[in-house]
Amino acid sequence: MEETLEARTISANGVCPAFAHTRRQLFNMYHERYLSECERLSDEASAKDGAAFKMMPFECSSNGMSGTFGWAKIKARLLKLHESLRAEIETWRRQGAEQTRLLRASHDASVNSCVHYLLQQEERIKREIPEGASIGADPANACVWTATLFGPPDSPWDGGMFTVEMVFPPDFPDAPPAVRFTTPLFHPQINGQGVPYLRCLVMWTYAEPKERTIATVMRQLVGLFAHDPSPEPATHINPAAAALHFSRSEEERKESKRRVKRCVQRSMDM
């Protein structure tokens, strides 16, 4: 009961902390899809910037929604929000480096619990991660970890070596890390900036404490390559990759496989 009540606590800006974490993760995953939808819809003749909303059959003058389309403003807002989130992650990175420096200087009392937790748990975390992956902290920054995933044998990703960066917030493990592939990939569940769709990150604050772990993140990352992409449209944060992979056209599915193969080849050259 106490944990439930704590999770429902409303912050000063009126947003439940648990929802704020979920919202941050979802926006980072979906923002490219939002932008592409803005581009697509703004090309429609009836919905160009400045065009008036069309009255729907169920509307009338007293209950209709008047206004005009403003795609340029929406796109600017989306870009600004994304820039703010990236800046927040960079703040975590800077704080982590400073906190690690303080710890190295033996000023333990000045170091937040996240840094202590990550350093104390590093060896155990390395033992818990699934086969086909490795992970470790940056020696100069306990809040930045790098993982390497190896393409599973007999899969389209066989032979590939893919790098992931995790940046941890000061309130980890209560809040989830920011996760991003630094290796370019063409996958329905990884967007163009390398952010993967991971259910554990979306549901982090609602999960049991034992599931809020780096090992859980690693298992789902490995699963992106060990299993076929989910057919669930909500997980397709790379629409171009999803369109080819799930296409009814044999030629387009072959093109998807060619793109994956090129990703594998490039990963070995990096």
XYZ file of C-alpha atoms in Angstrom:
270
model
C 0.000 0.000 0.000
C 2.783 2.447 0.898
C 4.519 1.876 -2.440
C 1.232 2.378 -4.294
C 0.540 5.639 -2.496
C 4.081 6.827 -3.086
C 3.801 6.043 -6.791
C 0.668 8.181 -6.965
C 2.265 11.199 -5.354
C 1.784 14.265 -7.501
C 4.801 16.442 -8.154
C 4.828 20.228 -8.068
C 3.866 20.477 -11.745
C 0.878 18.188 -11.287
C 2.403 15.122 -12.960
C 2.697 11.763 -11.233
C 6.434 10.840 -11.183
C 5.670 7.352 -12.496
C 3.811 8.806 -15.454
C 6.590 11.333 -16.073
C 9.125 8.509 -16.488
C 6.786 6.639 -18.834
C 6.082 9.769 -20.849
C 9.805 10.487 -21.246
C 10.530 6.984 -22.503
C 7.597 6.927 -24.923
C 8.424 10.316 -26.381
C 12.048 9.334 -27.013
C 10.843 6.175 -28.733
C 8.083 7.741 -30.825
C 9.186 11.288 -31.623
C 10.486 10.378 -35.099
C 7.203 8.667 -35.861
C 5.330 11.777 -34.714
C 7.429 13.925 -37.038
C 6.928 11.609 -40.011
C 3.167 11.664 -39.442
C 3.231 15.466 -39.384
C 5.072 15.435 -42.713
C 2.647 12.946 -44.225
C -0.496 14.710 -43.072
C 0.761 18.178 -44.008
C 1.051 17.007 -47.627
C -2.663 16.275 -47.825
C -4.505 18.983 -49.723
C -7.272 19.266 -47.131
C -4.872 19.499 -44.192
C -2.104 21.852 -45.277
C -0.797 24.481 -42.882
C -3.421 27.155 -42.407
C -6.270 25.077 -43.861
C -9.440 25.249 -41.783
C -10.692 22.177 -39.969
C -13.416 20.426 -41.907
C -16.714 20.056 -40.096
C -17.521 16.405 -39.529
C -21.009 14.932 -40.103
C -21.669 14.657 -36.366
C -20.743 18.313 -35.721
C -22.866 21.406 -35.931
C -22.242 25.095 -35.401
C -22.866 24.820 -31.662
C -20.624 21.830 -30.931
C -18.018 21.899 -33.691
C -14.289 22.438 -33.360
C -13.105 25.442 -35.307
C -9.498 26.216 -36.124
C -6.750 25.667 -38.659
C -3.990 23.117 -39.104
C -0.600 24.191 -37.775
C 1.860 21.450 -38.634
C 4.885 23.749 -38.585
C 4.147 24.734 -34.981
C 3.568 21.120 -33.981
C 6.865 20.024 -35.540
C 8.714 22.883 -33.857
C 7.193 21.870 -30.533
C 8.148 18.218 -31.028
C 11.727 19.159 -31.877
C 11.961 21.442 -28.857
C 10.658 18.724 -26.539
C 13.129 16.219 -27.929
C 15.979 18.690 -27.541
C 14.981 19.225 -23.899
C 14.982 15.492 -23.211
C 18.385 15.057 -24.835
C 19.696 17.947 -22.735
C 18.355 16.238 -19.616
C 20.224 13.040 -20.497
C 23.415 15.034 -21.046
C 22.904 16.521 -17.576
C 22.766 12.982 -16.156
C 26.008 12.254 -17.990
C 27.762 15.329 -16.564
C 26.473 14.662 -13.062
C 27.616 11.055 -13.276
C 31.132 12.088 -14.281
C 31.329 14.590 -11.429
C 29.931 12.127 -8.889
C 32.376 9.447 -10.023
C 35.246 11.909 -9.682
C 34.136 12.728 -6.142
C 33.963 9.051 -5.265
C 37.453 8.469 -6.647
C 38.603 11.331 -4.406
C 37.066 9.459 -1.427
C 34.366 12.033 -0.731
C 31.754 9.324 -0.235
C 29.312 11.547 1.619
C 28.980 13.816 -1.411
C 28.122 11.024 -3.842
C 24.528 10.103 -4.611
C 23.193 6.602 -4.059
C 22.881 5.855 -7.783
C 26.656 5.904 -8.288
C 27.247 3.739 -5.222
C 24.572 1.302 -6.342
C 25.927 0.933 -9.870
C 29.529 0.428 -8.785
C 28.597 -1.997 -6.018
C 26.385 -4.035 -8.336
C 28.601 -4.027 -11.447
C 30.112 -7.489 -11.030
C 26.763 -9.052 -10.161
C 25.141 -7.348 -13.153
C 27.815 -8.735 -15.459
C 27.023 -12.235 -14.227
C 23.274 -11.796 -14.738
C 23.218 -10.581 -18.325
C 22.074 -13.071 -20.974
C 24.351 -15.017 -23.259
C 25.429 -13.153 -26.365
C 26.109 -9.842 -24.658
C 28.622 -8.015 -22.496
C 28.367 -4.828 -20.459
C 30.439 -2.539 -18.276
C 30.604 0.950 -16.812
C 32.746 3.774 -18.138
C 35.724 3.940 -15.739
C 35.375 7.727 -15.619
C 31.588 7.770 -15.300
C 29.653 5.184 -13.297
C 26.391 6.490 -14.773
C 27.327 5.666 -18.368
C 27.481 2.011 -19.366
C 28.273 0.421 -22.707
C 26.858 -2.924 -23.765
C 27.819 -5.040 -26.752
C 25.307 -7.418 -28.295
C 26.266 -10.157 -30.727
C 23.909 -11.239 -33.485
C 22.464 -14.677 -32.640
C 23.618 -17.584 -34.830
C 21.254 -18.579 -37.647
C 19.418 -15.259 -37.411
C 19.404 -12.368 -39.922
C 21.722 -10.564 -37.478
C 24.273 -13.393 -37.290
C 27.832 -12.060 -37.269
C 26.887 -8.550 -36.193
C 28.227 -6.698 -33.173
C 25.964 -3.927 -31.901
C 26.822 -1.328 -29.282
C 24.345 0.159 -26.828
C 24.826 3.108 -24.501
C 22.912 3.410 -21.234
C 22.867 6.671 -19.283
C 21.487 6.412 -15.762
C 19.529 9.164 -13.982
C 20.383 10.199 -10.410
C 17.290 8.389 -9.100
C 18.072 5.020 -10.694
C 16.830 2.320 -10.046
C 13.565 4.113 -9.278
C 13.735 5.745 -12.718
C 14.815 3.920 -15.896
C 17.988 4.634 -17.868
C 18.124 6.228 -21.296
C 19.019 3.471 -23.762
C 20.329 4.022 -27.288
C 22.110 1.945 -29.919
C 25.201 3.718 -31.203
C 25.473 1.203 -34.049
C 23.181 2.203 -36.969
C 20.414 -0.392 -37.346
C 17.423 -0.989 -39.606
C 14.861 -2.621 -37.342
C 11.108 -2.019 -36.889
C 11.584 -1.607 -33.138
C 14.623 0.707 -33.212
C 14.150 4.280 -34.396
C 16.534 6.274 -36.556
C 18.399 7.669 -33.555
C 18.989 4.219 -32.118
C 16.326 4.311 -29.400
C 14.722 0.855 -29.044
C 11.163 0.019 -28.108
C 11.553 -1.869 -24.829
C 8.470 -2.653 -22.810
C 10.491 -2.810 -19.593
C 11.439 0.875 -19.978
C 7.859 1.941 -20.636
C 6.526 -0.021 -17.657
C 9.541 0.541 -15.399
C 7.878 2.359 -12.522
C 4.927 -0.046 -12.519
C 7.096 -3.179 -12.419
C 8.176 -5.138 -9.381
C 11.480 -3.854 -7.931
C 13.195 -7.126 -8.886
C 12.377 -6.388 -12.544
C 13.820 -2.850 -12.518
C 17.284 -4.062 -13.381
C 19.930 -3.734 -16.040
C 19.644 -7.480 -16.621
C 15.974 -7.027 -17.582
C 16.934 -4.329 -20.085
C 19.662 -6.544 -21.510
C 17.314 -9.507 -21.936
C 14.897 -7.402 -23.951
C 17.710 -5.898 -26.019
C 18.996 -9.368 -26.880
C 15.424 -10.365 -27.729
C 15.295 -7.723 -30.464
C 17.739 -9.841 -32.474
C 16.947 -13.320 -31.178
C 13.272 -13.167 -32.183
C 11.349 -11.916 -35.195
C 10.109 -8.325 -34.799
C 6.759 -8.072 -33.082
C 3.829 -7.627 -35.497
C 2.212 -5.268 -32.973
C 2.019 -1.870 -34.772
C 2.468 0.063 -31.528
C 6.033 -1.254 -31.287
C 6.984 -0.104 -34.798
C 8.927 3.060 -34.059
C 10.791 2.743 -37.367
C 7.934 2.850 -39.916
C 10.215 2.392 -42.931
C 11.763 -0.785 -41.524
C 8.365 -2.108 -40.464
C 6.835 -1.409 -43.882
C 9.498 -3.476 -45.640
C 9.714 -6.284 -43.092
C 5.960 -6.882 -42.939
C 5.249 -6.108 -46.590
C 3.178 -8.476 -48.702
C 5.634 -7.856 -51.510
C 8.350 -10.494 -51.708
C 10.718 -7.973 -53.274
C 10.238 -5.526 -50.399
C 10.833 -8.277 -47.840
C 14.041 -9.140 -49.699
C 15.037 -5.479 -49.538
C 14.476 -5.574 -45.779
C 16.861 -8.526 -45.506
C 19.436 -6.713 -47.651
C 19.243 -3.666 -45.387
C 19.721 -5.859 -42.313
C 22.702 -7.576 -43.918
C 24.303 -4.204 -44.648
C 23.817 -3.231 -40.990
C 25.570 -6.425 -39.916
C 28.467 -5.804 -42.298
C 28.868 -2.176 -41.197
C 28.798 -3.175 -37.536
C 31.883 -5.320 -38.055
C 33.731 -2.435 -39.710
C 33.101 0.071 -36.913
